Amino acid sequence: MNNLKNIPSIDEMLKNERIKQLIEVYQRDFMVDVVRSATEELRRELFLKEEKIKKEKLMQAILVKVEHMVSRLAGGSLKEVINGTGVVLHTNLGRAPLGKGAIDYMVRMARSYNNLEFNLEKGERGERYGHVEEVLTRLTGAEAALVVNNNAAAVLLGLNTLAREREVIVSRGQLVEIGGAFRIPEVMKLSGARLVEVGTTNKTYISDFAAAINEETALLFAAHTSNYKILGFTQEVPLEELVKLGQEKELPVMQDLGSGIFYDKDDWGLREEPAVKRCVAAGVDIVTFSGDKLLGGPQAGIIVGKKALVEAMKKNQLTRALRVDKLTIAALEGTLLEYLLGSPKKNIPVIEMLALSREELREKAERLLELLEMRTEGLSGIRQLKLVELEDMVGGGAYPTYKIPGFGVEIEFSQPGLEKAAKILRLGSPALLTRRQEDKMLLSVRTLLPGDEIKVADLIAGVVQEKGDI
């Protein structure tokens, strides 16, 4: 308790030369608040300490806390992270990294005025959605398209527009929940539509849908179960059969794909995820999917389908609340143009990562191993470095049970060092996230971006040099 009396006052801290220097850079009120927060944090830490600590040492402890808080708050909380996990669409790491073309296009549109809602040819107000609508219709074969801020919003808007206060028929086996507690039944309730479940968890037939149709039915709904699989004694209604029933009963069919994909992926061995164009060609009236998953673009909810239905969604008052800004449109258009005019396999990171061959991955892992050996030679903190075969994942709710063969480097630190090493790497600049297997660190090369190998080698060497045996 004597330590609490030795804690410097706020006024004393503000007279410190280092604090004065910071006040010259940042607002005084901001710095006073930070000093107060750092002092209170130290007070809580000292409350139960018995050993006596000198006032000068307490002042130094506050200064360290102040500088850490200023760095975190003033420097921004988002940090560059090197993804060494092998999970391509890592939701916690922002999912798809954008390609250079999309980034350059977005930066150009961000630093100047642009024609977001202005028709330059006619010299009058234009429509923001037109910038991506034409390219989306060309890529998917749909009549019209609309973009909102994420796929949950796309589903909500579609249901609210097409089925508010009426019934929507869904297979019980497709009432999915995805990350963030986004549940199809809850979204339907919020949209104002009334859910009608048919079939059982593992088996649903077209006859179940047909029997449930009545004068209150507004929509037949299909959700692609990309984030889980039921194996064994199962039966789901083929999309073509649902479309045929919808046409016979004059009811629209809406499909939530979750992860939409445009690129031919057969040579990757990933055949389960339905391509958007195939769903449109099957006759589905409305298809929704994400922009930042297998498409490889920014977070967005993309709606494609019949023109009359999409136009009705554009007029819905919800669209204003769910609309995307100029940066999202620019990033999405820049990504889509790679599919239409460019080379997505080379210019969209997600597509490039998924398309890497076994030989390419092995070569990449060998280069990383060589760099690590060079940078850590003679350092006692590394016990062993080894090239290993791994199993990577698509992530982002797609292919939940599917493992992709990969390569990486296994690092064994001198004991007891793995936990501390992993924490230091997480807190580094840039941060590095890895995997672990028992007492070893695993670095998958599939998800390393160009230039990451050198950064990784420097970070690993830095951990050992600074901490010795950690």
Coordinates of C-alpha atoms in Angstrom, one line a residue:
M1 CA 0.0 0.0 0.0
N2 CA 3.0 2.3 0.5
N3 CA 3.6 2.2 -3.2
L4 CA 0.3 3.9 -3.9
K5 CA 1.6 7.0 -2.0
N6 CA 4.7 7.0 -4.2
I7 CA 2.8 7.2 -7.5
P8 CA 3.5 10.5 -9.2
S9 CA 0.6 12.9 -9.6
I10 CA -0.8 13.8 -13.0
D11 CA 0.8 17.3 -12.7
E12 CA 4.2 15.8 -11.9
M13 CA 3.9 13.5 -15.0
L14 CA 2.9 16.4 -17.2
K15 CA 6.1 18.2 -16.2
N16 CA 8.2 15.2 -17.4
E17 CA 10.3 16.1 -20.4
R18 CA 9.2 13.1 -22.4
I19 CA 5.5 13.9 -21.8
K20 CA 6.2 17.5 -22.8
Q21 CA 7.6 16.3 -26.1
L22 CA 4.5 14.2 -26.7
I23 CA 2.3 17.2 -25.9
E24 CA 4.0 19.1 -28.7
V25 CA 3.0 16.4 -31.1
Y26 CA -0.5 15.4 -29.8
Q27 CA -3.4 17.4 -28.3
R28 CA -2.8 18.3 -24.6
D29 CA -6.3 17.0 -23.6
F30 CA -5.5 13.7 -25.3
M31 CA -2.2 13.4 -23.5
V32 CA -3.7 14.3 -20.1
D33 CA -6.3 11.5 -20.6
V34 CA -3.6 9.0 -21.6
V35 CA -1.4 9.9 -18.6
R36 CA -4.4 9.5 -16.3
S37 CA -5.3 6.1 -17.8
A38 CA -1.7 4.9 -17.5
T39 CA -1.5 6.0 -13.9
E40 CA -4.8 4.3 -13.0
E41 CA -3.6 1.1 -14.7
L42 CA -0.4 1.2 -12.6
R43 CA -2.4 1.9 -9.4
R44 CA -4.4 -1.3 -10.0
E45 CA -1.3 -3.4 -10.6
L46 CA 0.4 -2.1 -7.4
F47 CA -2.6 -2.5 -5.1
L48 CA -1.5 -6.0 -3.8
K49 CA 2.2 -5.6 -4.1
E50 CA 4.1 -5.6 -0.8
E51 CA 7.7 -4.8 -1.9
K52 CA 8.5 -1.1 -1.9
I53 CA 9.2 0.5 -5.2
K54 CA 10.9 3.9 -5.6
K55 CA 9.0 6.9 -7.0
E56 CA 11.4 7.2 -10.0
K57 CA 10.8 3.6 -11.0
L58 CA 7.0 4.1 -10.8
M59 CA 7.3 7.2 -13.0
Q60 CA 9.3 5.2 -15.5
A61 CA 6.6 2.5 -15.5
I62 CA 4.0 5.1 -16.2
L63 CA 6.0 6.5 -19.1
V64 CA 6.3 3.1 -20.6
K65 CA 2.5 2.7 -20.4
V66 CA 1.9 6.1 -21.8
E67 CA 4.1 5.5 -24.8
H68 CA 2.5 2.2 -25.5
M69 CA -1.0 3.7 -25.3
V70 CA 0.0 6.6 -27.5
S71 CA 1.5 4.2 -30.1
R72 CA -1.6 2.1 -30.1
L73 CA -4.2 4.9 -30.1
A74 CA -2.5 7.4 -32.4
G75 CA -1.0 4.8 -34.7
G76 CA -4.2 3.1 -35.4
S77 CA -5.3 -0.3 -34.1
L78 CA -5.3 -2.2 -37.4
K79 CA -1.9 -3.8 -38.1
E80 CA -0.4 -5.6 -41.0
V81 CA -0.4 -9.4 -40.4
I82 CA 1.6 -12.0 -42.2
N83 CA -0.6 -15.1 -42.5
G84 CA 1.4 -18.2 -42.0
T85 CA -1.6 -20.3 -41.0
G86 CA -2.4 -21.8 -44.4
V87 CA -6.0 -20.7 -44.1
V88 CA -6.6 -18.7 -47.3
L89 CA -9.8 -16.9 -46.3
H90 CA -9.1 -16.3 -42.7
T91 CA -12.1 -14.4 -41.3
N92 CA -10.2 -13.1 -38.3
L93 CA -7.5 -11.7 -40.6
G94 CA -9.8 -9.8 -43.0
R95 CA -10.4 -12.6 -45.4
A96 CA -9.3 -11.9 -49.0
P97 CA -6.4 -9.6 -49.5
L98 CA -7.0 -7.3 -52.5
G99 CA -5.1 -7.6 -55.8
K100 CA -2.8 -4.8 -57.0
G101 CA -5.2 -3.7 -59.7
A102 CA -8.1 -3.3 -57.3
I103 CA -5.9 -1.4 -54.8
D104 CA -4.5 1.0 -57.4
Y105 CA -8.0 1.7 -58.7
M106 CA -9.4 2.2 -55.2
V107 CA -6.5 4.6 -54.3
R108 CA -7.1 6.7 -57.5
M109 CA -10.8 7.0 -56.7
A110 CA -10.1 7.8 -53.0
R111 CA -7.8 10.7 -53.5
S112 CA -10.0 12.6 -55.9
Y113 CA -13.6 13.4 -56.8
N114 CA -15.2 10.9 -59.0
N115 CA -18.5 10.2 -60.9
L116 CA -19.9 7.9 -58.2
E117 CA -23.5 9.2 -58.8
F118 CA -23.0 11.4 -61.8
N119 CA -23.6 10.5 -65.5
L120 CA -20.8 12.3 -67.3
E121 CA -22.3 11.6 -70.7
K122 CA -25.7 13.1 -69.9
G123 CA -24.4 15.7 -67.4
E124 CA -27.0 14.7 -64.8
R125 CA -27.3 12.5 -61.6
G126 CA -26.4 8.9 -62.2
E127 CA -26.7 5.6 -60.3
R128 CA -23.9 4.3 -58.1
Y129 CA -24.7 0.7 -58.8
G130 CA -24.2 1.0 -62.5
H131 CA -20.4 1.0 -62.1
V132 CA -20.4 -2.7 -61.2
E133 CA -23.8 -3.9 -62.6
E134 CA -22.7 -4.3 -66.2
V135 CA -19.5 -6.2 -65.4
L136 CA -21.4 -8.5 -63.0
T137 CA -24.1 -9.3 -65.6
R138 CA -21.5 -10.1 -68.2
L139 CA -19.6 -12.4 -65.7
T140 CA -22.7 -14.2 -64.4
G141 CA -25.2 -14.1 -67.3
A142 CA -27.8 -12.5 -65.0
E143 CA -30.2 -9.7 -66.2
A144 CA -29.3 -7.3 -63.4
A145 CA -27.2 -6.8 -60.3
L146 CA -27.0 -4.9 -57.1
V147 CA -24.3 -4.6 -54.4
V148 CA -24.8 -4.0 -50.7
N149 CA -22.5 -4.0 -47.7
N150 CA -22.3 -7.8 -47.1
N151 CA -24.0 -11.0 -48.0
A152 CA -26.2 -11.0 -44.8
A153 CA -27.5 -7.6 -46.0
A154 CA -28.1 -9.1 -49.4
V155 CA -30.2 -11.9 -48.0
L156 CA -32.1 -9.5 -45.7
L157 CA -32.9 -7.1 -48.6
G158 CA -34.0 -9.9 -50.9
L159 CA -36.3 -11.5 -48.3
N160 CA -37.8 -8.1 -47.3
T161 CA -38.4 -7.1 -50.9
L162 CA -39.8 -10.3 -52.2
A163 CA -41.6 -11.9 -49.2
R164 CA -42.4 -9.3 -46.5
E165 CA -45.4 -10.5 -44.5
R166 CA -45.6 -13.6 -46.6
E167 CA -44.2 -17.2 -46.5
V168 CA -40.8 -18.4 -47.6
I169 CA -40.3 -22.2 -47.9
V170 CA -36.9 -23.6 -46.9
S171 CA -35.5 -27.0 -46.4
R172 CA -34.9 -27.7 -42.7
G173 CA -31.4 -29.0 -43.5
Q174 CA -30.5 -25.5 -44.9
L175 CA -31.4 -23.4 -41.9
V176 CA -27.8 -22.6 -41.3
E177 CA -25.9 -20.4 -38.9
I178 CA -22.6 -18.8 -40.0
G179 CA -20.0 -16.7 -38.2
G180 CA -21.2 -13.9 -35.9
A181 CA -24.5 -15.8 -35.1
F182 CA -25.9 -15.0 -38.5
R183 CA -28.9 -17.4 -38.7
I184 CA -31.2 -17.8 -41.7
P185 CA -34.3 -18.1 -39.5
E186 CA -33.4 -14.9 -37.6
V187 CA -32.7 -13.0 -40.8
M188 CA -36.1 -14.1 -42.1
K189 CA -37.8 -12.9 -39.0
L190 CA -36.1 -9.6 -39.2
S191 CA -37.0 -9.2 -42.9
G192 CA -40.7 -9.6 -42.1
A193 CA -41.0 -12.9 -44.0
R194 CA -42.6 -16.0 -42.4
L195 CA -40.4 -19.1 -42.4
V196 CA -41.9 -22.4 -43.5
E197 CA -39.7 -25.4 -42.8
V198 CA -40.0 -28.5 -44.9
G199 CA -38.4 -31.9 -44.8
T200 CA -36.0 -33.1 -42.1
T201 CA -32.5 -32.2 -41.1
N202 CA -31.0 -34.8 -43.3
K203 CA -33.7 -35.4 -46.0
T204 CA -35.8 -33.1 -48.1
Y205 CA -37.7 -33.9 -51.3
I206 CA -39.3 -31.7 -53.9
S207 CA -42.6 -33.1 -52.8
D208 CA -42.1 -31.4 -49.4
F209 CA -41.8 -28.0 -51.1
A210 CA -44.8 -28.7 -53.4
A211 CA -47.0 -29.7 -50.4
A212 CA -46.2 -26.5 -48.5
I213 CA -47.1 -24.1 -51.2
N214 CA -50.3 -22.1 -50.7
E215 CA -51.8 -18.6 -51.4
E216 CA -49.5 -17.1 -48.8
T217 CA -46.3 -18.4 -50.4
A218 CA -44.1 -15.7 -51.8
L219 CA -40.7 -17.4 -52.3
L220 CA -38.8 -20.7 -52.5
F221 CA -35.4 -20.4 -50.8
A222 CA -32.2 -22.4 -51.1
A223 CA -29.1 -21.8 -48.9
H224 CA -25.9 -23.4 -49.9
T225 CA -24.5 -25.1 -46.8
S226 CA -20.9 -24.0 -47.4
N227 CA -19.9 -24.0 -43.7
Y228 CA -21.0 -27.6 -42.8
K229 CA -21.8 -30.9 -44.3
I230 CA -24.2 -33.7 -43.4
L231 CA -22.8 -37.0 -44.5
G232 CA -24.4 -40.4 -44.9
F233 CA -28.2 -40.9 -45.2
T234 CA -29.0 -37.6 -46.9
Q235 CA -31.1 -36.1 -49.6
E236 CA -31.4 -32.5 -50.8
V237 CA -33.5 -31.0 -53.6
P238 CA -31.5 -30.4 -56.8
L239 CA -31.5 -26.7 -57.7
E240 CA -33.0 -27.5 -61.2
E241 CA -36.0 -29.3 -59.6
L242 CA -36.6 -26.3 -57.3
V243 CA -36.5 -23.9 -60.2
K244 CA -38.9 -26.1 -62.2
L245 CA -41.4 -26.1 -59.3
G246 CA -41.0 -22.3 -58.9
Q247 CA -41.8 -21.8 -62.6
E248 CA -44.8 -24.1 -62.5
K249 CA -46.2 -22.3 -59.5
E250 CA -45.1 -18.9 -60.7
L251 CA -42.9 -18.4 -57.6
P252 CA -39.4 -16.9 -57.6
V253 CA -36.5 -18.9 -56.3
M254 CA -33.8 -17.3 -54.3
Q255 CA -30.4 -18.9 -53.5
D256 CA -27.9 -17.8 -50.9
L257 CA -24.6 -19.1 -52.1
G258 CA -22.5 -17.6 -49.3
S259 CA -19.2 -17.9 -51.2
G260 CA -19.6 -17.0 -54.9
I261 CA -17.0 -18.1 -57.3
F262 CA -16.5 -17.1 -61.0
Y263 CA -13.2 -18.9 -61.8
D264 CA -13.0 -22.4 -63.2
K265 CA -11.6 -24.3 -60.3
D266 CA -11.7 -27.9 -61.5
D267 CA -7.9 -28.0 -61.8
W268 CA -7.6 -27.2 -58.1
G269 CA -9.6 -30.3 -57.1
L270 CA -12.3 -28.0 -55.5
R271 CA -15.5 -29.1 -57.2
E272 CA -18.2 -28.8 -54.5
E273 CA -18.7 -25.0 -54.5
P274 CA -21.3 -24.1 -57.2
A275 CA -20.2 -21.3 -59.6
V276 CA -22.5 -18.3 -59.8
K277 CA -22.9 -18.5 -63.5
R278 CA -24.1 -22.1 -63.3
C279 CA -26.8 -21.1 -60.7
V280 CA -28.0 -18.3 -62.9
A281 CA -28.1 -20.6 -65.9
A282 CA -30.1 -23.1 -63.9
G283 CA -32.9 -20.5 -63.8
V284 CA -32.5 -19.2 -60.2
D285 CA -34.3 -15.8 -60.0
I286 CA -32.1 -14.2 -57.3
V287 CA -28.6 -15.3 -56.3
T288 CA -26.7 -13.7 -53.4
F289 CA -23.0 -14.2 -52.5
S290 CA -20.0 -12.5 -50.8
G291 CA -17.4 -10.3 -52.4
D292 CA -14.6 -11.0 -50.0
K293 CA -14.6 -14.8 -50.0
L294 CA -13.8 -16.9 -53.1
L295 CA -14.3 -13.9 -55.4
G296 CA -11.2 -12.3 -53.8
G297 CA -12.6 -8.7 -53.5
P298 CA -13.7 -6.4 -50.7
Q299 CA -16.5 -7.1 -48.2
A300 CA -19.7 -6.8 -50.1
G301 CA -23.0 -8.6 -50.7
I302 CA -23.7 -9.2 -54.3
I303 CA -27.2 -9.8 -55.7
V304 CA -27.7 -11.0 -59.3
G305 CA -30.8 -12.2 -61.0
K306 CA -34.0 -11.2 -62.9
K307 CA -34.2 -7.5 -63.7
A308 CA -37.7 -6.9 -62.3
L309 CA -36.8 -8.4 -59.0
V310 CA -33.4 -6.6 -58.7
E311 CA -35.1 -3.3 -59.6
A312 CA -37.7 -3.8 -56.9
M313 CA -34.8 -4.2 -54.4
K314 CA -33.1 -1.0 -55.6
K315 CA -36.4 0.8 -54.7
N316 CA -36.6 -0.7 -51.3
Q317 CA -35.9 1.9 -48.5
L318 CA -33.5 -0.7 -46.9
T319 CA -31.1 -0.3 -49.8
R320 CA -30.2 3.2 -48.7
A321 CA -29.2 1.9 -45.3
L322 CA -27.2 -1.1 -46.8
R323 CA -25.5 0.7 -49.7
V324 CA -21.8 0.6 -50.3
D325 CA -19.4 3.6 -50.6
K326 CA -17.1 4.7 -53.4
L327 CA -14.1 2.7 -52.0
T328 CA -16.0 -0.6 -51.9
I329 CA -17.3 0.0 -55.4
A330 CA -13.9 0.8 -56.7
A331 CA -12.3 -2.2 -55.0
L332 CA -15.0 -4.5 -56.3
E333 CA -15.0 -3.1 -59.8
G334 CA -11.2 -3.4 -59.9
T335 CA -11.4 -7.0 -58.8
L336 CA -14.2 -7.9 -61.3
L337 CA -12.3 -6.4 -64.2
E338 CA -9.5 -8.9 -63.5
Y339 CA -12.0 -11.7 -64.3
L340 CA -13.4 -9.9 -67.3
L341 CA -10.2 -8.5 -68.9
G342 CA -7.2 -9.6 -66.9
S343 CA -5.8 -12.8 -65.4
P344 CA -7.4 -13.6 -62.1
K345 CA -5.0 -16.6 -61.5
K346 CA -2.1 -14.1 -61.5
N347 CA -3.7 -10.9 -60.2
I348 CA -6.1 -11.9 -57.5
P349 CA -4.2 -13.2 -54.4
V350 CA -7.0 -15.7 -53.3
I351 CA -7.2 -17.3 -56.7
E352 CA -3.4 -17.5 -57.0
M353 CA -3.1 -19.1 -53.5
L354 CA -5.7 -21.7 -54.3
A355 CA -4.3 -22.5 -57.7
L356 CA -0.7 -23.1 -56.5
S357 CA 0.6 -26.5 -57.6
R358 CA 2.3 -29.0 -55.3
E359 CA 5.6 -28.3 -57.0
E360 CA 5.2 -24.5 -56.6
L361 CA 4.4 -24.8 -52.9
R362 CA 7.4 -27.1 -52.3
E363 CA 9.7 -24.6 -54.1
K364 CA 8.2 -21.8 -52.0
A365 CA 8.8 -23.7 -48.8
E366 CA 12.3 -24.6 -49.8
R367 CA 13.1 -20.9 -50.4
L368 CA 11.7 -20.0 -46.9
L369 CA 13.7 -22.8 -45.3
E370 CA 16.9 -21.5 -46.9
L371 CA 16.2 -18.0 -45.8
L372 CA 15.5 -19.1 -42.2
E373 CA 18.7 -21.2 -42.1
M374 CA 20.8 -18.3 -43.3
R375 CA 19.2 -15.8 -40.8
T376 CA 19.3 -18.1 -37.8
E377 CA 22.7 -19.8 -38.4
G378 CA 24.6 -20.1 -35.1
L379 CA 21.7 -18.9 -33.0
S380 CA 21.0 -21.2 -30.0
G381 CA 17.3 -20.3 -29.8
I382 CA 16.5 -22.5 -32.8
R383 CA 16.8 -26.2 -32.2
Q384 CA 15.6 -27.5 -35.6
L385 CA 14.2 -26.2 -39.0
K386 CA 12.6 -28.7 -41.3
L387 CA 10.6 -28.8 -44.5
V388 CA 7.2 -30.4 -43.9
E389 CA 4.0 -31.3 -45.8
L390 CA 0.9 -29.7 -44.4
E391 CA -2.8 -29.6 -44.9
D392 CA -4.1 -26.1 -45.7
M393 CA -7.7 -24.8 -45.7
V394 CA -9.8 -22.6 -47.9
G395 CA -11.6 -21.0 -44.8
G396 CA -14.2 -18.2 -44.8
G397 CA -17.0 -20.7 -44.5
A398 CA -16.2 -22.5 -47.7
Y399 CA -15.2 -26.2 -48.0
P400 CA -15.4 -26.9 -44.2
T401 CA -14.2 -30.5 -44.4
Y402 CA -11.8 -30.1 -47.3
K403 CA -8.1 -30.1 -46.7
I404 CA -5.7 -28.8 -49.4
P405 CA -2.2 -30.5 -49.6
G406 CA 0.4 -27.9 -48.8
F407 CA 4.0 -27.3 -47.7
G408 CA 5.7 -25.3 -45.0
V409 CA 8.5 -25.1 -42.5
E410 CA 8.5 -26.6 -39.0
I411 CA 10.4 -24.7 -36.4
E412 CA 11.5 -26.1 -33.0
F413 CA 12.6 -23.5 -30.5
S414 CA 14.8 -24.3 -27.5
Q415 CA 12.6 -25.1 -24.6
P416 CA 10.6 -23.6 -23.1
G417 CA 10.2 -21.2 -25.9
L418 CA 7.3 -21.8 -28.3
E419 CA 4.6 -19.9 -26.4
K420 CA 6.8 -16.9 -25.8
A421 CA 8.0 -16.9 -29.4
A422 CA 4.5 -17.1 -30.8
K423 CA 3.4 -14.1 -28.6
I424 CA 6.4 -12.0 -29.6
L425 CA 5.7 -12.7 -33.3
R426 CA 2.0 -11.8 -32.8
L427 CA 3.0 -8.5 -31.3
G428 CA 5.7 -7.7 -33.9
S429 CA 5.5 -5.3 -36.7
P430 CA 4.3 -6.7 -39.0
A431 CA 2.6 -9.3 -36.8
L432 CA 3.1 -13.0 -37.8
L433 CA 0.5 -15.7 -37.2
T434 CA 1.5 -19.3 -37.4
R435 CA 0.2 -22.8 -36.5
R436 CA 1.5 -25.2 -33.9
Q437 CA 1.8 -28.9 -33.7
E438 CA 2.7 -30.2 -30.3
D439 CA 5.8 -28.2 -29.3
K440 CA 6.7 -27.0 -32.8
M441 CA 5.7 -24.0 -34.8
L442 CA 4.4 -24.5 -38.4
L443 CA 4.6 -21.9 -41.1
S444 CA 2.5 -22.6 -44.2
V445 CA 3.8 -20.9 -47.3
R446 CA 0.5 -21.0 -49.3
T447 CA -0.8 -17.9 -47.6
L448 CA 2.4 -15.9 -47.7
L449 CA 2.2 -12.9 -50.1
P450 CA 5.1 -11.9 -52.3
G451 CA 8.0 -10.6 -50.2
D452 CA 6.6 -12.2 -47.0
E453 CA 9.4 -14.9 -46.9
I454 CA 12.1 -12.3 -46.2
K455 CA 10.0 -10.6 -43.5
V456 CA 9.3 -13.9 -41.9
A457 CA 12.9 -14.9 -41.8
D458 CA 13.8 -11.5 -40.2
L459 CA 11.1 -11.8 -37.6
I460 CA 12.1 -15.3 -36.6
A461 CA 15.7 -14.3 -36.4
G462 CA 14.8 -11.2 -34.4
V463 CA 12.9 -13.2 -31.8
V464 CA 15.9 -15.4 -31.2
Q465 CA 18.5 -12.6 -31.2
E466 CA 16.5 -10.5 -28.8
K467 CA 15.5 -13.2 -26.4
G468 CA 18.4 -15.7 -26.7
D469 CA 16.8 -19.0 -25.8
I470 CA 13.5 -17.1 -25.3

